[in-house]
Amino acid sequence: MKINYVSEISILMCIYKEDNPKYLIKALESLIEQSSFFYELIIVQDGILTIELNKVINKFKKLIKIKQISLNKNVGFPSALNIGLSQAKTEWIARFD
């Protein structure tokens, strides 16, 4: 039986205001090459992000399917992940840092 990866896997990632935009770019670039293996990238913004981080996310929304969840305040990494997990549309979830 062949698995249809695209419809089975969501990628889950949390972003915080102090994350470096350069590293986010590298991370998202690596996902472009693998975009045929997942259905969606769920990005949870744990609090208000910098303008630079928002620009990076918006740029990559044109290249891969990104579901963006914006939290108005920082709730902490575990809670942010659980919020993202609750929004996943697939059976399988892969964490991505």
Short mmCIF file of C-alpha atoms in Angstrom, two decimals:
data_model
loop_
_atom_site.label_atom_id
_atom_site.label_comp_id
_atom_site.label_asym_id
_atom_site.label_seq_id
_atom_site.Cartn_x
_atom_site.Cartn_y
_atom_site.Cartn_z
CA MET A 1 0.00 0.00 0.00
CA LYS A 2 1.41 3.35 -1.04
CA ILE A 3 1.11 6.18 1.49
CA ASN A 4 -0.02 9.55 0.19
CA TYR A 5 2.32 11.67 2.29
CA VAL A 6 0.91 14.99 1.12
CA SER A 7 -2.50 14.33 2.66
CA GLU A 8 -1.18 12.59 5.78
CA ILE A 9 1.41 14.91 7.38
CA SER A 10 1.29 18.37 8.91
CA ILE A 11 4.50 20.10 9.99
CA LEU A 12 4.25 22.03 13.28
CA MET A 13 6.54 24.93 14.16
CA CYS A 14 6.46 27.65 16.83
CA ILE A 15 8.02 31.06 16.37
CA TYR A 16 8.87 33.61 19.05
CA LYS A 17 9.74 37.30 18.66
CA GLU A 18 13.38 36.71 19.55
CA ASP A 19 13.93 34.10 16.83
CA ASN A 20 16.46 35.09 14.20
CA PRO A 21 14.89 35.77 10.77
CA LYS A 22 17.99 34.38 9.02
CA TYR A 23 17.48 30.99 10.67
CA LEU A 24 13.79 31.03 9.86
CA ILE A 25 14.63 31.63 6.20
CA LYS A 26 17.02 28.67 6.18
CA ALA A 27 14.45 26.46 7.88
CA LEU A 28 11.67 27.37 5.46
CA GLU A 29 13.97 27.01 2.45
CA SER A 30 14.68 23.45 3.54
CA LEU A 31 10.94 22.75 3.59
CA ILE A 32 10.43 24.01 0.04
CA GLU A 33 12.55 21.12 -1.22
CA GLN A 34 10.36 18.69 0.77
CA SER A 35 6.96 20.26 0.17
CA SER A 36 5.71 17.22 -1.75
CA PHE A 37 5.91 15.21 1.49
CA PHE A 38 3.55 17.23 3.67
CA TYR A 39 0.09 18.76 3.50
CA GLU A 40 0.63 21.95 5.49
CA LEU A 41 3.09 23.84 7.65
CA ILE A 42 1.44 25.13 10.80
CA ILE A 43 3.31 28.13 12.21
CA VAL A 44 2.25 29.21 15.68
CA GLN A 45 3.31 32.76 16.48
CA ASP A 46 3.85 32.66 20.24
CA GLY A 47 3.15 36.35 20.90
CA ILE A 48 3.66 39.38 18.68
CA LEU A 49 6.49 38.92 16.16
CA THR A 50 8.95 41.39 14.72
CA ILE A 51 8.33 42.96 11.33
CA GLU A 52 11.26 40.99 9.92
CA LEU A 53 9.85 37.63 11.03
CA ASN A 54 6.43 38.51 9.60
CA LYS A 55 8.01 39.45 6.27
CA VAL A 56 9.76 36.08 6.10
CA ILE A 57 6.54 34.18 6.80
CA ASN A 58 4.59 36.19 4.22
CA LYS A 59 7.28 35.60 1.59
CA PHE A 60 7.16 31.84 2.10
CA LYS A 61 3.35 31.69 2.11
CA LYS A 62 3.64 32.15 -1.65
CA LEU A 63 5.87 29.08 -1.93
CA ILE A 64 4.41 26.53 0.50
CA LYS A 65 1.05 25.99 2.20
CA ILE A 66 1.34 27.75 5.56
CA LYS A 67 -1.39 27.92 8.17
CA GLN A 68 -0.48 30.81 10.46
CA ILE A 69 -1.85 30.91 14.00
CA SER A 70 -1.23 34.23 15.74
CA LEU A 71 -1.33 34.41 19.52
CA ASN A 72 -1.61 37.93 20.92
CA LYS A 73 0.54 37.11 23.93
CA ASN A 74 3.31 34.68 24.71
CA VAL A 75 1.80 31.50 26.16
CA GLY A 76 5.00 29.46 26.26
CA PHE A 77 6.36 26.79 23.99
CA PRO A 78 4.32 23.76 25.20
CA SER A 79 1.00 25.63 25.14
CA ALA A 80 1.75 27.13 21.72
CA LEU A 81 2.51 23.65 20.35
CA ASN A 82 -0.75 22.29 21.75
CA ILE A 83 -2.69 25.12 20.12
CA GLY A 84 -1.03 24.35 16.79
CA LEU A 85 -1.62 20.64 17.24
CA SER A 86 -5.33 21.25 17.76
CA GLN A 87 -5.48 23.03 14.36
CA ALA A 88 -3.83 20.26 12.33
CA LYS A 89 -5.91 18.75 9.55
CA THR A 90 -3.91 15.53 9.20
CA GLU A 91 -3.47 12.30 11.10
CA TRP A 92 0.32 12.62 11.37
CA ILE A 93 2.25 15.58 12.81
CA ALA A 94 5.96 16.28 12.45
CA ARG A 95 7.62 18.83 14.72
CA PHE A 96 10.00 21.28 13.11
CA ASP A 97 12.40 23.63 14.92
#
